Amino acid sequence: MEDSKHNMPYSTEQVVLRSRHVPDVPEDVDFLMEHLNDPNMDLKKSYPPSMRSVSTDFQGKKIYAYDQSDYDAESQFDTDRPSSRHSTTIDFDDESPYPEVRAAVSSVDDPEMPVNTFRMWFIGIVATILVSGLNQFFSLRYPSVFVTGIVIQLVTLPIGKLFERILPTKRFNTFGYVWSLNPGPFTIKEHVCITVMANVVVGGAYATDVILTQRIFYHQQLSFGYQIMIVLSTQLIGYSMAGILRQFAVWPSSMIWPGALVNAALFNTLHKNYGKQDAGHISRERFFLFAFLASFVWYFVPGYLFTALSAFNWICWIAPNNVVVNALFGTSTGLGMSVLTFDWSMISYIGSPLVTPWWSELNTGVAFVIMFWLIVPIIYFTNAFNSAYFPISSFLSWDNTGAPYDFSAVVDQNVIFQPSLYSQYSPLFMSATLIVSYGAAFAAFPSVFVHTFLWFRKDIVKRFRSTLRDERDIHSRLMLSYTEVPMWWYGLLGAVCFILMCVGVEVFPTQLPAWAAFVGFVLSAILSIPLAMLMAITNQQVPTQVMHEMIAGYMLPGRPIANVLFKTIAFIGTSQALSFAGDLKLGHYMKIPPRVMFSVQVAASVISCFVVTATQDWMLANIEDICTPHQKNGFSCPSTNVFATASLVWGGIGPKRMFAPGAPYNPIMYFFLVGALLPIPFYILARRFPLSIWRYVNIPIFFAGLGAIPPASGINYMSWVLVGFLFNYVIRKFRFRWWMRYNYILSAALDSGVAISMIVIFFCLQFPKGGINLDWWGNTVAYNNADANGIPFKPIPSGQTVGPATWS
């Protein structure tokens, strides 16, 4: 019988799938070792390879071998065999082994569905302009909130449906290409492209911090031409690396990209349920609406009416003048041991806790407790590094009198560091948390390479030779229906951006030679593969800015602007490549033609560069006291302050004066050794005990997850971990069906509700004509204490200085 099956001719009517061979060893060891480097795979269920296939009996009935406890009744399974199957015995996966993917992504595709339409481009461009402008506006505020792609995803669906009803259906013929303003129903693929255009611009342009640093801290006058040239080239050059990332971080099914799953779940929910009722339980669409309205309304309380609930440092209310209590429990310049907050923008400040896998959140939570609730207090209260003379946590830097460091005092008119001015002014001092943050960044960098070599070396080598046709999962096979983007498209984009970058840094006084810009680009390309794989698995990006700053500090000493430009090229190149790859994965899940995806991403990014540059120029001209610590509406520019401090630490004073042997901060250089060695024992333990907790220990994420400190504190991190534990561990474990149906929808609703509420509050209540300010105890108690005023543990006596008597 078996022989007759193998000899049957192939036909589309009769397809027989053979289950994979199950190794005859206890616990299916081959399968465990093959997937040991994938912490999102639940190995305790011991799926053998045959359990990841679909069998078909002679009547054509499919037999799914998945554990039914992980089955989402609302998932859709493919009903047609892809045409790429040309044998009678096939070894393919017809569903993802990951419940997160099965819950969010449909296994059915219609290649004829309209996607590259007029209304898609029109709505997408308008959304790009609005998102870019608003997010650039809020990026200079703390706490900030971003209008995410999910907000645009929700708002544009009814707009698309409206266009479907009102646009004329007349067809036009343009050079042989027939098109219409209204090709029919507004499709899910049009909706995806619009959202992707918003996704690629939600983070703004990193180079705007370079420009802001030059203007605010070094008082340089910059032309719009210089600004747009730097922003365009740095923002787009990373996309050229995404072509190679496809085979490492997009096509493999194990690269699940949790952030893309949120979008995919919402897309399928909105289009499946639009205008329909669900029986048996509340529809996801209605659930989203209720959660969104609740989030929108509630944010008025901690965001405007009772702001003490946002910075919920309630212990400091009891002892407002106790410096130790405020240092430990404060949320402005303290460690945030108060833990709780009632403000979703504070909880999700480092990302939505409902999206990041629990094992990844636990790595970050444990790291935070060790590094910032154990090591930082020891450093601070023993006055190591003279840190007790300044607030325990701050993104600012200080001189030896306790005043904020004056950057312009140590550079000449060309913004070149002058040792003579430095020796007359003051050494630079950092807060205890900033010191430890640098240490964590030092450890994260080598740990990425060691971790990647130990866990992914074989996968990387294998995937250098792989193509999309080598992938077995259903989503990769469905994408074979579309023409891929050729590599030369990515190469041409990279070449154009690099030429533009070289013109910008050479023609204008940036202090950065073109050869150094090339080094930065190469460095970003080297880092893109391991960081993309980590991002795809953990939903967390490893910050590498500090290492780029150190490299530039030794390569280009005494040039603060050149330092931050080099960092921008190297870091944002990798970051944009990851962003591009993440959206390619969303397109992979939603079956968007790759060439359309490439076009909308590049077009949106180009438009965004002009918008963010113009928005920032407007803010500098119209917002009073912008980028000062006590700006009344919170526009204190915390990220830019950190950015500017780094420019002086690494590019001006330089790593040799700060971190070399005998320098004041030399001890934290040992974190490099810690980061290089620490992944090894956990890898050995995971190999020895493959079903134990050790396989979930991820040292790059352990250190890299701490990159938001300062200004973030324990109130951000620990509330994030607690909410993540509730949803991604407790509810996922005990109410799995609810989690599959509603978790990502809830995340989208909370984010979008807060974002829109914050916009309404600012533009309707706070900004017009000086604003309406509610001056009562609930809005002042959190800020009338030693925490908010930054009172140090050891105040510097008037007329005296701290630190060495001489320095050079």
PDB file of C-alpha atoms in Angstrom, residues 515 547-558 563 650-651 654-661 666 669 672:
ATOM      1  CA  TRP A 515      35.696  58.049   5.774  1.00  0.00           C
ATOM      2  CA  MET A 547      29.652  51.766  21.977  1.00  0.00           C
ATOM      3  CA  HIS A 548      29.388  53.907  18.877  1.00  0.00           C
ATOM      4  CA  GLU A 549      30.114  56.976  21.005  1.00  0.00           C
ATOM      5  CA  MET A 550      33.190  55.319  22.492  1.00  0.00           C
ATOM      6  CA  ILE A 551      34.507  54.260  19.098  1.00  0.00           C
ATOM      7  CA  ALA A 552      34.038  57.778  17.742  1.00  0.00           C
ATOM      8  CA  GLY A 553      35.590  59.245  20.890  1.00  0.00           C
ATOM      9  CA  TYR A 554      38.869  57.451  20.207  1.00  0.00           C
ATOM     10  CA  MET A 555      38.619  57.849  16.427  1.00  0.00           C
ATOM     11  CA  LEU A 556      37.700  61.568  16.420  1.00  0.00           C
ATOM     12  CA  PRO A 557      38.820  63.048  19.769  1.00  0.00           C
ATOM     13  CA  GLY A 558      37.660  66.523  20.766  1.00  0.00           C
ATOM     14  CA  ASN A 563      30.769  62.106  17.676  1.00  0.00           C
ATOM     15  CA  TRP A 650      32.493  61.028  24.457  1.00  0.00           C
ATOM     16  CA  GLY A 651      33.197  63.593  21.770  1.00  0.00           C
ATOM     17  CA  GLY A 654      36.570  62.011  25.507  1.00  0.00           C
ATOM     18  CA  PRO A 655      36.644  58.415  26.764  1.00  0.00           C
ATOM     19  CA  LYS A 656      40.317  58.678  27.664  1.00  0.00           C
ATOM     20  CA  ARG A 657      39.686  61.407  30.274  1.00  0.00           C
ATOM     21  CA  MET A 658      36.520  59.697  31.551  1.00  0.00           C
ATOM     22  CA  PHE A 659      37.124  55.944  31.413  1.00  0.00           C
ATOM     23  CA  ALA A 660      40.811  55.146  30.825  1.00  0.00           C
ATOM     24  CA  PRO A 661      42.935  53.702  33.693  1.00  0.00           C
ATOM     25  CA  ASN A 666      37.292  53.666  34.830  1.00  0.00           C
ATOM     26  CA  MET A 669      34.809  49.414  32.032  1.00  0.00           C
ATOM     27  CA  PHE A 672      32.708  44.806  29.050  1.00  0.00           C
TER      28      PHE A 672
END
